[in-house]
Coordinates of C-alpha atoms in Angstrom, one line a residue:
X1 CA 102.3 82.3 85.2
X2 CA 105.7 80.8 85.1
X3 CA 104.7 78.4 82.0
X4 CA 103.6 81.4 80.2
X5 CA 107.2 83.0 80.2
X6 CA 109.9 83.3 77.7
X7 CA 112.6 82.2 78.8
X8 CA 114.0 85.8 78.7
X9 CA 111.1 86.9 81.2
X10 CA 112.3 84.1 83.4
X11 CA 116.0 85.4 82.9
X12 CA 114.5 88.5 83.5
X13 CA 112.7 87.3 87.0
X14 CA 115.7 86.0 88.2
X15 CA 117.7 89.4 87.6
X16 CA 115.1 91.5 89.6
X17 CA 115.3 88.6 92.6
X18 CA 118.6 89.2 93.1
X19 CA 118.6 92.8 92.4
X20 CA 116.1 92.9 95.3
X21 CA 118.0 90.5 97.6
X22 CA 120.8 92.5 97.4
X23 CA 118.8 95.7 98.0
X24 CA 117.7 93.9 101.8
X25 CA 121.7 93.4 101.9
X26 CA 122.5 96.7 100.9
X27 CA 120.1 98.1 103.3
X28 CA 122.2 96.8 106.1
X29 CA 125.1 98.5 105.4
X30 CA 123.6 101.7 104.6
X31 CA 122.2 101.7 108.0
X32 CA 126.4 100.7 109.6
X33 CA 127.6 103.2 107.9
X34 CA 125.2 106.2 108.3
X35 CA 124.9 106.5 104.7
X36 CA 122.3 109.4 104.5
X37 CA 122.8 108.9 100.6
X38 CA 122.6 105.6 100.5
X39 CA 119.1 106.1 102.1
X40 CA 118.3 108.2 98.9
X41 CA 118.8 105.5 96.3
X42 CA 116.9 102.6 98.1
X43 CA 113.6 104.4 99.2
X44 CA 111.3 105.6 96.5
X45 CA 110.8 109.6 96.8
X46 CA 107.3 108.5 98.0
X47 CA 108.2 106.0 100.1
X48 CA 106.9 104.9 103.7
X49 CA 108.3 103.9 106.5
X50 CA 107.0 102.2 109.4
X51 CA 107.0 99.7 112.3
X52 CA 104.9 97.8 114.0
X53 CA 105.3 98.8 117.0
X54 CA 104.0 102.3 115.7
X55 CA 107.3 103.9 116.9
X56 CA 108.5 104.7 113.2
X57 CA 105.7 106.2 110.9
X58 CA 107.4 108.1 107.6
X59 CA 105.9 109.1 104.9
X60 CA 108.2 110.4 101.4
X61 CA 112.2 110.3 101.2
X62 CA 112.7 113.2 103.2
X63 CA 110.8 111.9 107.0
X64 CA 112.7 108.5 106.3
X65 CA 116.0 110.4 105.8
X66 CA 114.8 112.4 108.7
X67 CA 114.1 109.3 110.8
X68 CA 116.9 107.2 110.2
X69 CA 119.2 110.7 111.1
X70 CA 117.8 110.6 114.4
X71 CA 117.7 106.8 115.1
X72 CA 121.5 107.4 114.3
X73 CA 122.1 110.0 116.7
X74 CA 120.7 107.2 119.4
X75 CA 123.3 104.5 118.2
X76 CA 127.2 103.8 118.3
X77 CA 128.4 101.1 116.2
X78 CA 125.9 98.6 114.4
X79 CA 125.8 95.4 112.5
X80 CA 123.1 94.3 110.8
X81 CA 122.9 91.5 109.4
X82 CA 120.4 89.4 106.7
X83 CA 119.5 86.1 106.7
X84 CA 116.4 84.2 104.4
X85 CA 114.5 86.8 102.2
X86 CA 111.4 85.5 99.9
X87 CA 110.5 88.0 97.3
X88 CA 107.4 87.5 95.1
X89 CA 106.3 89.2 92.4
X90 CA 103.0 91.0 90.9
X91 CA 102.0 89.0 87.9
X92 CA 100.0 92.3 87.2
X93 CA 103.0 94.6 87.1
X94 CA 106.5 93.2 86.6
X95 CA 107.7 96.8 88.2
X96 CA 106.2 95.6 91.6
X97 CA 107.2 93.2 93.8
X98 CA 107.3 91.9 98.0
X99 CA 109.0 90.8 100.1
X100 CA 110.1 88.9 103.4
X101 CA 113.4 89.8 104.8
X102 CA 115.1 88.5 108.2
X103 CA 117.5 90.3 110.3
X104 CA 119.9 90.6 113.3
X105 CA 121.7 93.6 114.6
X106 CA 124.3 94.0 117.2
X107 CA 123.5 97.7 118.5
X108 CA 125.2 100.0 120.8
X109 CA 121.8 101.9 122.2
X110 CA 122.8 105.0 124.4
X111 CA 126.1 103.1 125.4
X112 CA 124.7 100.0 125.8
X113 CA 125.5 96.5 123.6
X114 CA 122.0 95.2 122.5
X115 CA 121.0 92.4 120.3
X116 CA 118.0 93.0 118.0
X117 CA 115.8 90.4 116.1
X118 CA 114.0 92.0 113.0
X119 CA 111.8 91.5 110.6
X120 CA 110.8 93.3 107.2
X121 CA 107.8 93.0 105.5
X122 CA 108.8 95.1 102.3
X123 CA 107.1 96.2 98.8
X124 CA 109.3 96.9 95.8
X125 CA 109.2 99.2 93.1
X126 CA 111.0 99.7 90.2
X127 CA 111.8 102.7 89.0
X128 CA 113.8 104.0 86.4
X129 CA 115.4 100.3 86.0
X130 CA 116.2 100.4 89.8
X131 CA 114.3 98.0 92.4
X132 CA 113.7 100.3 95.5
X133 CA 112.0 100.1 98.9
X134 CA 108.5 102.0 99.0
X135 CA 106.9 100.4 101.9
X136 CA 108.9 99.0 104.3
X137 CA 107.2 97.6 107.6
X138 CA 109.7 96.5 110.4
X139 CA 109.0 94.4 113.5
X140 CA 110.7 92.7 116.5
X141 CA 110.8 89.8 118.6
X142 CA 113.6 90.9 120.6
X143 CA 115.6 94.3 121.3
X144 CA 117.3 93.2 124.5
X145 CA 120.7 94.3 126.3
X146 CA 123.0 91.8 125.7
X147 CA 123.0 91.2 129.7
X148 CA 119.4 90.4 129.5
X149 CA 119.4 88.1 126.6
X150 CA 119.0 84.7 128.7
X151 CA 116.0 85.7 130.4
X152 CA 114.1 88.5 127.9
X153 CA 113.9 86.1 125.1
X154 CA 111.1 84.4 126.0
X155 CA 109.6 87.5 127.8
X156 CA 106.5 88.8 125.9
X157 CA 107.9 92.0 126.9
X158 CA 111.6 91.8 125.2
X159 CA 111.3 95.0 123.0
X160 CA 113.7 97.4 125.9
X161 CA 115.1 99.9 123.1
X162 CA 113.0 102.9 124.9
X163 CA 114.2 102.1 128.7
X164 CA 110.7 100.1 129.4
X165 CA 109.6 97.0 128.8
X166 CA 107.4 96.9 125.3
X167 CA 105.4 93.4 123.9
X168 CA 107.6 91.9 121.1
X169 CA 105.6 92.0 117.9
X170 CA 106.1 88.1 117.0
X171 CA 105.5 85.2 116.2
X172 CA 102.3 86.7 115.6
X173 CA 100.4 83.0 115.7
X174 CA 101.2 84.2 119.6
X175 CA 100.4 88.2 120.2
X176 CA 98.1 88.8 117.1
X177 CA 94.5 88.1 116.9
X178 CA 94.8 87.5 113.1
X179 CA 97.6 85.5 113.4
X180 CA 100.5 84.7 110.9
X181 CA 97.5 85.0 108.1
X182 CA 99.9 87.5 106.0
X183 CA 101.9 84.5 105.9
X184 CA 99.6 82.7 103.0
X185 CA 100.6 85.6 100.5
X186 CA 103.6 83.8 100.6
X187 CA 102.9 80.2 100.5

């Protein structure tokens, strides 16, 4: 498709990358700074939320906002933190794209200092000239104590956010019968 652009669509392509890279950015701070708000103008009024583990499942602005108000009422002080995030986009409709976003937090959890591995697996929409969230799938491979780090890294069980011991959710080439096969999408 790229050899079919004008050069202003591909001008145009690189705009709504970074628009969308700096959404996953923004998204951090949002969640530091308890920006109920900020929430609003990310998510698409229809939005979802969810994680693999199953513990979040929102559906529509108002159970993410809902969600996110009670995660913070769990947490002291975060910091989240992006690192690589590949965004594609739907040949089909320029107003939908998604994406692959990786993440660190430092979280104080019920008074405890954790460190928290994440991943996103996101869709994009754009609406009314604004890229937004409206899918937004999160996953761990860590949510440890700090104390614990050393040894629950390589622990199957290192997701300990819930006081127990819950399976990580990746690399899934380990824990998933189907594998990193979302991973091809991508490729």
């Amino acid at each position: 498709m790229l050899q079919e652009m004008t050069i202003e669509d591909r001008i145009r392509r690189l705009e709504d990358r970074e628009a969308i890279q700096e959404l996953g950015i923004l998204y951090g701070f949002i969640m530091d700074e308890r920006d109920e708000a900020g929430i609003r103008q990310i998510f698409t009024s229809d939005a979802t939320l969810r994680s693999q583990d199953g513990v979040f499942a929102a559906s529509g602005i108002e159970e993410i906002v809902e969600t996110y108000l009670g995660r913070f009422a769990a947490l002291g002080p975060t910091n989240h933190y992006s690192h690589g995030h590949v965004v594609r986009f739907d040949d089909a409709d320029p107003d939908t794209a998604t994406g692959l976003l990786a993440g660190h937090a430092e979280v104080a959890r019920n008074g405890v200092a954790m460190q928290v591995a994440l991943r996103y697996k996101d869709t994009y929409r754009r609406v009314g000239g604004k890229w937004q969230l409206a899918d937004r799938l999160m996953s761990y491979m860590y949510y440890l104590p700090v104390t614990e780090y050393a040894e629950g890294l390589g622990d199957r069980n290192s997701v300990r956010a819930y006081g127990d011991h819950r399976p990580s959710d990746w690399p899934e080439s380990l824990y998933s019968e189907s594998g990193s096969d979302w991973l091809k999408a991508y490729l």
